[in-house]
GROMACS .gro file of C-alpha atoms in nm:
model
  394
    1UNK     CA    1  -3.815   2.812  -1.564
    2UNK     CA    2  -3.659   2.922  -1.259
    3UNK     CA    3  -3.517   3.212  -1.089
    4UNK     CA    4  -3.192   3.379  -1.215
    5UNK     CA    5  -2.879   3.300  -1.090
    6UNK     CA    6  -2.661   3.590  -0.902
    7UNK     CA    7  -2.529   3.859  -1.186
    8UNK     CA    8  -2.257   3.928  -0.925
    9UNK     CA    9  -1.866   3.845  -1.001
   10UNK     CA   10  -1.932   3.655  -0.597
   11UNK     CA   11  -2.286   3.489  -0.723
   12UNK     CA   12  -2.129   3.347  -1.036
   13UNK     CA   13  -1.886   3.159  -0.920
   14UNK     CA   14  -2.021   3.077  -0.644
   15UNK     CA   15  -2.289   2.917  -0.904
   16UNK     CA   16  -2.040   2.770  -1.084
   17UNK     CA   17  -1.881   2.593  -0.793
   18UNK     CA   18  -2.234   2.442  -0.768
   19UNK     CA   19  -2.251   2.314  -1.078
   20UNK     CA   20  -1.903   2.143  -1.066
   21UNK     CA   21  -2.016   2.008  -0.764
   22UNK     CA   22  -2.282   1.816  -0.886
   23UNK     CA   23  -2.097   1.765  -1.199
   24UNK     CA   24  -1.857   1.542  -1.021
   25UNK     CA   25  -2.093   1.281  -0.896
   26UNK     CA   26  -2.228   1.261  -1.235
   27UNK     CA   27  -2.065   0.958  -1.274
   28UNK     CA   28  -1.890   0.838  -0.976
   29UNK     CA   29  -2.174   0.573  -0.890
   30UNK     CA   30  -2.171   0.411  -1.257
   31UNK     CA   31  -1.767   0.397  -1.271
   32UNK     CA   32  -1.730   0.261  -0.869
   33UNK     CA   33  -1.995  -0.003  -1.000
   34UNK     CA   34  -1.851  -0.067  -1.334
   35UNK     CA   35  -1.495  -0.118  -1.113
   36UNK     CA   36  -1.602  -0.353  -0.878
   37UNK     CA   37  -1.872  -0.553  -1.061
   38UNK     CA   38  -1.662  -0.875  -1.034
   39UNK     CA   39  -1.631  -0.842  -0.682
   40UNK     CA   40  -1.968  -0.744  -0.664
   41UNK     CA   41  -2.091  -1.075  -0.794
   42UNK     CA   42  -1.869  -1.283  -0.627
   43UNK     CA   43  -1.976  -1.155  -0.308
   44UNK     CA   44  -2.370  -1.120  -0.356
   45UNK     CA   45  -2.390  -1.405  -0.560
   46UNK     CA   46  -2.627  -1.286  -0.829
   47UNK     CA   47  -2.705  -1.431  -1.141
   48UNK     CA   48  -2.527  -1.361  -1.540
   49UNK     CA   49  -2.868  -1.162  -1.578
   50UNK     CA   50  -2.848  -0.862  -1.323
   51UNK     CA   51  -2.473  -0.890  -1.382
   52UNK     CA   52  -2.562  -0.741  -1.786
   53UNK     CA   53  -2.869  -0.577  -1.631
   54UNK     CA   54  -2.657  -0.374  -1.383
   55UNK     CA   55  -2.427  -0.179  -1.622
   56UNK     CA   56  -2.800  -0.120  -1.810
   57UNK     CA   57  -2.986  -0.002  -1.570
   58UNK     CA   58  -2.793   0.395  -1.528
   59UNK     CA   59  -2.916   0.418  -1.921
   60UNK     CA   60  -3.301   0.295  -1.873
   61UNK     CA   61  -3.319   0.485  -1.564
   62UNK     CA   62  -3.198   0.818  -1.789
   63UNK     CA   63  -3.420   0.747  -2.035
   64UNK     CA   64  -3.730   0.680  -1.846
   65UNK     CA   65  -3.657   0.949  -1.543
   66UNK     CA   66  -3.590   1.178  -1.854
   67UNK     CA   67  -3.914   1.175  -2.022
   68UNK     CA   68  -4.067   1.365  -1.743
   69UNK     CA   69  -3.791   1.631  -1.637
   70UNK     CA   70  -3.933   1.929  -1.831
   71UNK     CA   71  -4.263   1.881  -1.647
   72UNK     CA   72  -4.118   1.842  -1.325
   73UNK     CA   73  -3.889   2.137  -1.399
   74UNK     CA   74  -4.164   2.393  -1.509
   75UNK     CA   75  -4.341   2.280  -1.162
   76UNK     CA   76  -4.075   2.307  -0.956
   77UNK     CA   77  -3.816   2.574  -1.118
   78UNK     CA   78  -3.488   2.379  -1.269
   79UNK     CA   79  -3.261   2.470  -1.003
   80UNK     CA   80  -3.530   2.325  -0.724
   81UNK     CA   81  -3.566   2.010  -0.962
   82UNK     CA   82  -3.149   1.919  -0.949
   83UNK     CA   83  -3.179   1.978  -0.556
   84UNK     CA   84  -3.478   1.666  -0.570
   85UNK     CA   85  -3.236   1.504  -0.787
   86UNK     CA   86  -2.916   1.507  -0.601
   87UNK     CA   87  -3.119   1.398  -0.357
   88UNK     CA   88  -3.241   1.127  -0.493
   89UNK     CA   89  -2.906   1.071  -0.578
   90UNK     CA   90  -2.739   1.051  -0.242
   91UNK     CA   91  -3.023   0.846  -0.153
   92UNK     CA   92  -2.956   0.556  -0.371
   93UNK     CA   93  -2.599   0.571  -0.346
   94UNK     CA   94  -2.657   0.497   0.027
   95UNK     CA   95  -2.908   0.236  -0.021
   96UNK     CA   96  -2.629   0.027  -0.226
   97UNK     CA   97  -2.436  -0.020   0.161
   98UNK     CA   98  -2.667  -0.276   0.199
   99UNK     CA   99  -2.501  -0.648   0.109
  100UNK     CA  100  -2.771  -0.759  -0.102
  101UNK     CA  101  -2.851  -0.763  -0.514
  102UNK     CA  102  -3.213  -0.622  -0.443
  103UNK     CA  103  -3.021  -0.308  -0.239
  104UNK     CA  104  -2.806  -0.284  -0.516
  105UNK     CA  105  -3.074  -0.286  -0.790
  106UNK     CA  106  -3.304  -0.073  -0.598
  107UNK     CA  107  -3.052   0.226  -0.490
  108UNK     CA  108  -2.883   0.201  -0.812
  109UNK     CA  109  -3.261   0.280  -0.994
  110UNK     CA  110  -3.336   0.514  -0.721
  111UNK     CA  111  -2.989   0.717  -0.753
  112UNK     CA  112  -2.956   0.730  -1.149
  113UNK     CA  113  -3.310   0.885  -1.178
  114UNK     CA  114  -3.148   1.147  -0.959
  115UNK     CA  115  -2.886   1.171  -1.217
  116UNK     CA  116  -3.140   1.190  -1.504
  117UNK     CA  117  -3.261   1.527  -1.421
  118UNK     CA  118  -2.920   1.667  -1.364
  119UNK     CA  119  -2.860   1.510  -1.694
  120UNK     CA  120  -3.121   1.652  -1.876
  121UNK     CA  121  -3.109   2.023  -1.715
  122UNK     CA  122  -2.776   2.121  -1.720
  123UNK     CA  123  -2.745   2.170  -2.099
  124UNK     CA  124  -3.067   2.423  -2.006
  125UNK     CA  125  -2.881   2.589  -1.693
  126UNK     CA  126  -2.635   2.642  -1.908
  127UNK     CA  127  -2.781   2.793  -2.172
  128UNK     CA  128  -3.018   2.997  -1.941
  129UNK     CA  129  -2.744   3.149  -1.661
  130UNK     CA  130  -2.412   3.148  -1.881
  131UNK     CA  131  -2.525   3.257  -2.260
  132UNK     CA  132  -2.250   3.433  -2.368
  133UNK     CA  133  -1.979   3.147  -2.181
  134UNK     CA  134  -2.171   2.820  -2.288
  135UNK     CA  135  -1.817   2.633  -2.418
  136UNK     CA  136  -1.657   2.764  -2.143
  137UNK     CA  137  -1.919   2.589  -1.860
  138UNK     CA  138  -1.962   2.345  -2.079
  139UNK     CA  139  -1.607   2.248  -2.086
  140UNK     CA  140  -1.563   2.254  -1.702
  141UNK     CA  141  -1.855   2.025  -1.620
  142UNK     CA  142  -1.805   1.770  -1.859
  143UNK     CA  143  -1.424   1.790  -1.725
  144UNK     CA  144  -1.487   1.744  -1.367
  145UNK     CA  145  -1.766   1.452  -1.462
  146UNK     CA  146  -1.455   1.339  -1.641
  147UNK     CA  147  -1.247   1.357  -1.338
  148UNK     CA  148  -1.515   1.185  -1.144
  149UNK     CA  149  -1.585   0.893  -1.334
  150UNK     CA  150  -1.165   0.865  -1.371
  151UNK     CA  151  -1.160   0.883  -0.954
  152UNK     CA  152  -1.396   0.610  -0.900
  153UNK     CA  153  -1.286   0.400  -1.111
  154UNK     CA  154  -0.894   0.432  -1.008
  155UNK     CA  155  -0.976   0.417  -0.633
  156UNK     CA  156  -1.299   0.217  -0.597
  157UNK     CA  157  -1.139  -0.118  -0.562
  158UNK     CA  158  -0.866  -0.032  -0.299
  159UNK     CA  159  -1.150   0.176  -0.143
  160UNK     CA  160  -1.416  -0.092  -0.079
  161UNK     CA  161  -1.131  -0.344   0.045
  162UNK     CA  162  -1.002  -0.059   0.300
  163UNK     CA  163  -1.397  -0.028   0.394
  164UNK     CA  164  -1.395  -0.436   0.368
  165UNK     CA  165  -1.672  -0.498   0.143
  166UNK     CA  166  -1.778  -0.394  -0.217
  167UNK     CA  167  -2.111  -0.291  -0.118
  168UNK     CA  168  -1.993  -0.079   0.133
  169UNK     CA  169  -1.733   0.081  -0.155
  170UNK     CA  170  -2.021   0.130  -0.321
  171UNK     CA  171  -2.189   0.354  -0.021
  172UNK     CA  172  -1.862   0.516   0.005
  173UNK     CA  173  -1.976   0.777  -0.321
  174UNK     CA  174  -2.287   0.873  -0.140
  175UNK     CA  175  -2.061   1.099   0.046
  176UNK     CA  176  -1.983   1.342  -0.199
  177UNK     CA  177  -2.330   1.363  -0.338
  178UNK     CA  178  -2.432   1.433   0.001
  179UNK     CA  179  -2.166   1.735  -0.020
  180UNK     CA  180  -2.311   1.846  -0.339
  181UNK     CA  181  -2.635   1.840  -0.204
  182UNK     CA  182  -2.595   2.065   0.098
  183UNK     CA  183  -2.398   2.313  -0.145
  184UNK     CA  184  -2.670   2.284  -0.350
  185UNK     CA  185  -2.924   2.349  -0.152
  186UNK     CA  186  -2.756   2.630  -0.006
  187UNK     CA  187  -2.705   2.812  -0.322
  188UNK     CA  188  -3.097   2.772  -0.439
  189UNK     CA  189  -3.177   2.942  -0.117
  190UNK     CA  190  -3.464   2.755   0.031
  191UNK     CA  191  -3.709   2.934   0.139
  192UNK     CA  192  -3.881   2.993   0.420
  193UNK     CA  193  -4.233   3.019   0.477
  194UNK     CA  194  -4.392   3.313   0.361
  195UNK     CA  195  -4.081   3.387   0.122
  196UNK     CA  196  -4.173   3.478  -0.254
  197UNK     CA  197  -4.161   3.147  -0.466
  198UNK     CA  198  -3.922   3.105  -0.745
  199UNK     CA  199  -4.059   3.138  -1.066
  200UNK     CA  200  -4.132   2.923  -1.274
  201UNK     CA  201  -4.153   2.827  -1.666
  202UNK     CA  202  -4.477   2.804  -1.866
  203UNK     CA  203  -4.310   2.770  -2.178
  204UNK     CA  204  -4.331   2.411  -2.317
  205UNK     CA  205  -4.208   2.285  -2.672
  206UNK     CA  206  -4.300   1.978  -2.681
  207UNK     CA  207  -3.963   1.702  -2.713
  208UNK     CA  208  -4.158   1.549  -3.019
  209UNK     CA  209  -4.169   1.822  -3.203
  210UNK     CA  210  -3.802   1.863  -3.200
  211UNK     CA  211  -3.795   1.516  -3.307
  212UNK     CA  212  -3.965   1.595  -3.639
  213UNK     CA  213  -3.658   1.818  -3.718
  214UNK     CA  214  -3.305   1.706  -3.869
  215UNK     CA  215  -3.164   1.858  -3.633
  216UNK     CA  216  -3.365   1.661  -3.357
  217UNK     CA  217  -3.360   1.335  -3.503
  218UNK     CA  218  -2.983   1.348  -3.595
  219UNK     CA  219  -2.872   1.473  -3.212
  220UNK     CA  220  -3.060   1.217  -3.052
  221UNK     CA  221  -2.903   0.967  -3.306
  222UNK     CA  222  -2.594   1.047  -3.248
  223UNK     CA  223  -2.644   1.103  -2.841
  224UNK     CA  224  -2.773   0.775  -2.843
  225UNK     CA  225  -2.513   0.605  -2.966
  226UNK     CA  226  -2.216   0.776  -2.788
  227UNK     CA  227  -2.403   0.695  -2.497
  228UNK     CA  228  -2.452   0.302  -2.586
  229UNK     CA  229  -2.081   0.301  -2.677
  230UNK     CA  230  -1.985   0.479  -2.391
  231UNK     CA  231  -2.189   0.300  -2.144
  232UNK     CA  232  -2.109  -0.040  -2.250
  233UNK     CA  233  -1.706   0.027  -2.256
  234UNK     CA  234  -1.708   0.184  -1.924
  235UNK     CA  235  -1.942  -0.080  -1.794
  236UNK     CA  236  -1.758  -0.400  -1.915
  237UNK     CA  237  -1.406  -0.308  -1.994
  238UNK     CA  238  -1.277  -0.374  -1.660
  239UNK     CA  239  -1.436  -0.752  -1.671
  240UNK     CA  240  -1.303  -0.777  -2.049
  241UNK     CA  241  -0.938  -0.700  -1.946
  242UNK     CA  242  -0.965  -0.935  -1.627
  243UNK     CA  243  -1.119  -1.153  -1.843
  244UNK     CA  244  -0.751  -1.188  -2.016
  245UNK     CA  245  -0.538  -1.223  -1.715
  246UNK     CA  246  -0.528  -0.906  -1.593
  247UNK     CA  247  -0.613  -0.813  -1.263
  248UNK     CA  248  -0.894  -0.628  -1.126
  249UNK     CA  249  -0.715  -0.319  -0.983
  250UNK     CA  250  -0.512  -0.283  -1.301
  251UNK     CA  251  -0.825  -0.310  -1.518
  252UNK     CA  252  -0.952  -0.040  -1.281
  253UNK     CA  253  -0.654   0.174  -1.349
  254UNK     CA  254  -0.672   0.099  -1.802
  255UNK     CA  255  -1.053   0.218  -1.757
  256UNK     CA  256  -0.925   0.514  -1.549
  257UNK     CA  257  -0.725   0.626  -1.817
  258UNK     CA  258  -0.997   0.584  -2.070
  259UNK     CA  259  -1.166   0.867  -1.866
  260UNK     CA  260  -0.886   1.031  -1.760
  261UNK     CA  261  -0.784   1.131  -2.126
  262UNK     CA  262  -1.108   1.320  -2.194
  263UNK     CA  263  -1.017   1.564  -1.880
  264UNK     CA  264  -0.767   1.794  -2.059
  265UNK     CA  265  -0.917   1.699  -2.405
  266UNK     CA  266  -1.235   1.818  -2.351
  267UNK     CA  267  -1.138   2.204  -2.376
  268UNK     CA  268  -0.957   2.171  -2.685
  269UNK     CA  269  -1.220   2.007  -2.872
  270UNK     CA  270  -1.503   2.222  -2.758
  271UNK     CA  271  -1.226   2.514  -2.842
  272UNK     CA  272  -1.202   2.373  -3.180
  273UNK     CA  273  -1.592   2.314  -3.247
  274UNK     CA  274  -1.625   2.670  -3.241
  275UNK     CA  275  -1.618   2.751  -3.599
  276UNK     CA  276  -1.805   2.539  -3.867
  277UNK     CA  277  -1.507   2.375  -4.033
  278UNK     CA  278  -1.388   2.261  -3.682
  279UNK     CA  279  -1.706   2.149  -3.578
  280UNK     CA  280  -1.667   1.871  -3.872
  281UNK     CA  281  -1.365   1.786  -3.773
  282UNK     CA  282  -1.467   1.730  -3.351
  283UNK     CA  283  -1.735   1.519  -3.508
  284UNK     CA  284  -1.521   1.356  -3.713
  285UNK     CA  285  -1.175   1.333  -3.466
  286UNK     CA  286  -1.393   1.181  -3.166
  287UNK     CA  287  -1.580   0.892  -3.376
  288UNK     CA  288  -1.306   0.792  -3.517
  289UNK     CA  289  -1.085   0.773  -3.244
  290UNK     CA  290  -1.320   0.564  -3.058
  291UNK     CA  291  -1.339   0.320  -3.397
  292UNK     CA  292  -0.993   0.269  -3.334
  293UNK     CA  293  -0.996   0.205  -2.971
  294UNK     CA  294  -1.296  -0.043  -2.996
  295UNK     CA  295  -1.054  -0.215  -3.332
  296UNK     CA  296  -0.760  -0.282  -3.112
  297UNK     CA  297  -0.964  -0.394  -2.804
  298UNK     CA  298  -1.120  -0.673  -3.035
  299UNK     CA  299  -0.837  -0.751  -3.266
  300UNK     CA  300  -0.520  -0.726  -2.976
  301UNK     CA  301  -0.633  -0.624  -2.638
  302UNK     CA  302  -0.369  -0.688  -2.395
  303UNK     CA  303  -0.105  -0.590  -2.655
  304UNK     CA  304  -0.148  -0.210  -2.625
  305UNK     CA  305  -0.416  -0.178  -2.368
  306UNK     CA  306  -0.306   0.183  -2.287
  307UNK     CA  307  -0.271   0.288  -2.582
  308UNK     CA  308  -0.648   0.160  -2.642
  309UNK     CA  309  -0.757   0.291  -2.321
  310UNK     CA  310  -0.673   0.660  -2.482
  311UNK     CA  311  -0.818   0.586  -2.785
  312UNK     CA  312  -1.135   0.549  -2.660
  313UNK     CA  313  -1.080   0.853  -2.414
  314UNK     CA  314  -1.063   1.022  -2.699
  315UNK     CA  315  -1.406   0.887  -2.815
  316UNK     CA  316  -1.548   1.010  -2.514
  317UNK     CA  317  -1.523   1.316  -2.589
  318UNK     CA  318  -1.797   1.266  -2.816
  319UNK     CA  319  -2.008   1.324  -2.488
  320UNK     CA  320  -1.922   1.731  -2.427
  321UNK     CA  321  -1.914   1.808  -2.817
  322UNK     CA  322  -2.283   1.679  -2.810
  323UNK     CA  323  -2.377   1.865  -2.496
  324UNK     CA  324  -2.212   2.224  -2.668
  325UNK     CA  325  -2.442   2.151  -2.972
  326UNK     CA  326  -2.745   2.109  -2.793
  327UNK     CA  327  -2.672   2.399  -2.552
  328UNK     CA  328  -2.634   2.617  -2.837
  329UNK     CA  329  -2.884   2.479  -3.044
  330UNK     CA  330  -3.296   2.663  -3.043
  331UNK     CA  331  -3.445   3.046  -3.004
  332UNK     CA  332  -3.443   2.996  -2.604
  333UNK     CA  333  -3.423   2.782  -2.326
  334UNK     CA  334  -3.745   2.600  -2.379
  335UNK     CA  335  -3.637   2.478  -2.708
  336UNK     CA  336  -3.306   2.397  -2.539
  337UNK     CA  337  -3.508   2.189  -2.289
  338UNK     CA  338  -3.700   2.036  -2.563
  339UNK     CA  339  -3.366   1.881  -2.758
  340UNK     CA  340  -3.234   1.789  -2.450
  341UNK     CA  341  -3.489   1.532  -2.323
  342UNK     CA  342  -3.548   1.430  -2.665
  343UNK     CA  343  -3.209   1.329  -2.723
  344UNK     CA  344  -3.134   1.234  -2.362
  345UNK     CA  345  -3.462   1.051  -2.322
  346UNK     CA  346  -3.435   0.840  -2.621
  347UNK     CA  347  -3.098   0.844  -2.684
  348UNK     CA  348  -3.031   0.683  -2.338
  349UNK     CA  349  -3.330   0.421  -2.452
  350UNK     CA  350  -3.085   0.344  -2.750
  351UNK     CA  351  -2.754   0.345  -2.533
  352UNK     CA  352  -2.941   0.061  -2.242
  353UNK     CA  353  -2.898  -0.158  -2.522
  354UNK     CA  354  -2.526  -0.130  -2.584
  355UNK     CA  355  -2.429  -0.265  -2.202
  356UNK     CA  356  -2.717  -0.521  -2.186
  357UNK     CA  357  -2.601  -0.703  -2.544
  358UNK     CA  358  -2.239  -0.702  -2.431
  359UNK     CA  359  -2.329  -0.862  -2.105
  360UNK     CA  360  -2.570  -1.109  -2.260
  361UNK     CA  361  -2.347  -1.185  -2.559
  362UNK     CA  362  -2.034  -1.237  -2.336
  363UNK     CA  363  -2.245  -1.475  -2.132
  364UNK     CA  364  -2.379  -1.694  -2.410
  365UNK     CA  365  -2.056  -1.656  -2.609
  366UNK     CA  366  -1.790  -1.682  -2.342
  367UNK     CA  367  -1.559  -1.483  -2.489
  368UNK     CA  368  -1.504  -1.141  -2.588
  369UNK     CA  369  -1.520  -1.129  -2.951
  370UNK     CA  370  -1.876  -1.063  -3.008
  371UNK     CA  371  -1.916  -0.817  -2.815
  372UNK     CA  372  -1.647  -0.597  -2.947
  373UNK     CA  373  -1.764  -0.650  -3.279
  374UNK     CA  374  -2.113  -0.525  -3.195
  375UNK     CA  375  -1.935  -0.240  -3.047
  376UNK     CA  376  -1.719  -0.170  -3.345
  377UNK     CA  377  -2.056  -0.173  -3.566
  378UNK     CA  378  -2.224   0.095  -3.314
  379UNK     CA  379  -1.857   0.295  -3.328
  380UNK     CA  380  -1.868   0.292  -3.728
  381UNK     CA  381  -2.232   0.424  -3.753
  382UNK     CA  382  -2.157   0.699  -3.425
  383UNK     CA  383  -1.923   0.859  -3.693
  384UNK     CA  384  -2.161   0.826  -3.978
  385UNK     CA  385  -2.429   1.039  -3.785
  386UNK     CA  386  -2.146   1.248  -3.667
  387UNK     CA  387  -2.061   1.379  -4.007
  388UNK     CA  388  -2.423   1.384  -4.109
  389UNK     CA  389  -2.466   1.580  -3.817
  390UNK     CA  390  -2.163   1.842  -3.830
  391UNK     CA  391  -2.250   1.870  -4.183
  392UNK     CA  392  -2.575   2.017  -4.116
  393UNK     CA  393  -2.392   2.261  -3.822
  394UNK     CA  394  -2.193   2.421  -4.064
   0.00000   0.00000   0.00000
């Protein structure tokens, strides 16, 4: 699919700097927005509609951008593909500077496309360059996406008044994916004219045929729906807490938490997926944490909102436990890449839904009852594919 990283002690981890890199504006531009989407409104003006379309749009824009990464990636090599992406990525973070909703619409569709194909070929990067440390790389991206996401969404507020408007907050994260791109680049080694091209893939499994499998149709389930739950508690919980009384920096800080807990976690459940019997009980340990979380934010939420905050950090985790399974999972990277934009494409089709109906049923509802139940359905049937899914594993 591409050309081979560096097999030298400098090359590797000089490679896995890159990859951290990008891994930490995996999220920044969906948590900054999540943060300040009150303010956001306020100031642009825009309707109840783009306000539940806006925490949406990162999961339509994986699922759609998705679809077409393996063909982009056998054209262009994978690691020529993520330097498009972040890219595309720095791009649309930029365009969001601009004080108006169809700025803020447009970057935020051009940027999370970007983010689609980093999405979707990472898993295979992983599986391709590190075979014999996938937990390991595994662990330390989906730890510093966690410290990301936990960074914008402490900061973003105080940040966009020191810069004096939200949409210029918003801008703000374009800087670091401009960082990751110039690293980026640097490590793929662009070449010039009349250098050798990188090689590239023409292996294709085709993502529906995976999807014909158990194994297929249970990973995307589950993806899917760690990604709707995921999505739609990062998106809203800020505006659910200030919804209560609380205010908007302090919501900021609860949802920082949330992502904050998944940063030390992470290891130890990847650690403990290892072995089959621990694999069941990841599966199980993550759903059910986030069952809890989403019980206490609909029954009591400013009683314990910490303590519910970690509870669904915990849930979160659900997000690297899924990654490890499809890194691991085919005979080679071409099934790897097959799984992945299966479950990424359709399972981020599934998880558009989960922000979209809070948003809507907040709106029509006016409270924030509904919602959470929905939620609290999605959370009881994550773990029921979760066990189905371990179960299988083992």
């Amino acid at each position: 699919m591409s050309t081979a990283l560096p097999s030298t002690r400098t090359g590797l981890l000089t490679s896995i700097a890159a990859v951290l890199l990008i891994a930490l504006n995996l999220r920044l531009g969906i948590s900054s927005a999540a943060a300040l989407l009150d303010a956001l409104r306020a100031d642009l003006g825009f309707s109840p509609l783009v306000a539940a379309l806006l925490p949406t749009l990162p999961s339509l824009c994986f699922a759609a951008a998705g679809a077409g990464t393996g063909a982009l990636a056998r054209r262009l090599g994978a690691e020529r593909t993520v330097l498009a992406a972040v890219v595309a990525l720095t791009a649309g973070l930029a365009v969001r500077a601009l004080p108006a909703t169809w700025a803020l619409l447009a970057g935020t569709v051009l940027g999370m496309s970007g983010l689609a194909l980093c999405n979707v070929l990472l898993p295979t990067l992983v599986r391709t360059h590190f075979p014999e440390r996938v937990g390991l790389i595994t662990g330390l991206y989906t730890t510093t996406l966690a410290l990301g996401a936990t960074l914008a969404s402490a900061v973003a507020v105080p940040v966009a008044g020191a810069v004096g408007s939200p949409s210029l907050g918003l801008a703000v994260w374009a800087l670091p994916a401009l960082a990751a791109t110039v690293v980026w680049a640097a490590r793929t080694g662009i070449r010039t004219p009349g250098a050798a091209p990188a090689t590239k893939s023409t292996d294709r499994i085709s993502p529906w045929a995976m999807a014909r499998t158990r194994l297929g149709a249970l990973v995307t389930a589950y993806f899917g729906l760690q990604a709707l739950n995921a999505y739609a508690i990062t998106g809203w919980l800020p505006s659910l807490l200030s919804g209560h009384g609380m205010s908007e920096g302090a919501a900021g800080v609860v949802l920082a938490v949330a992502q904050a807990v998944g940063i030390p976690v992470s290891f130890a459940v990847l650690a403990l997926a290892k072995g089959p019997a621990g694999l069941c009980g990841a599966f199980a340990g993550v759903s059910a944490a986030m069952l809890v979380g989403f019980a206490g934010l609909l029954v009591a939420p400013m009683a314990l909102p910490l303590v519910w905050a970690v509870l669904v950090g915990l849930g979160l985790c659900s997000f690297p436990l899924v990654l490890a399974v499809i890194a691991r999972s085919g005979s080679g990277p071409a099934q790897t890449t097959a799984l992945s934009t299966l479950s990424q494409s359709l399972g981020y089709l599934l998880a558009a839904l989960g922000p979209l109906a809070v948003g809507l049923l907040h709106s029509a509802t006016g409270g924030w009852t509904a919602p959470m139940a929905l939620l609290l359905g999605t959370a009881a049937a994550q773990l029921a594919v979760g066990t189905a899914l371990a179960r299988g594993r083992a």
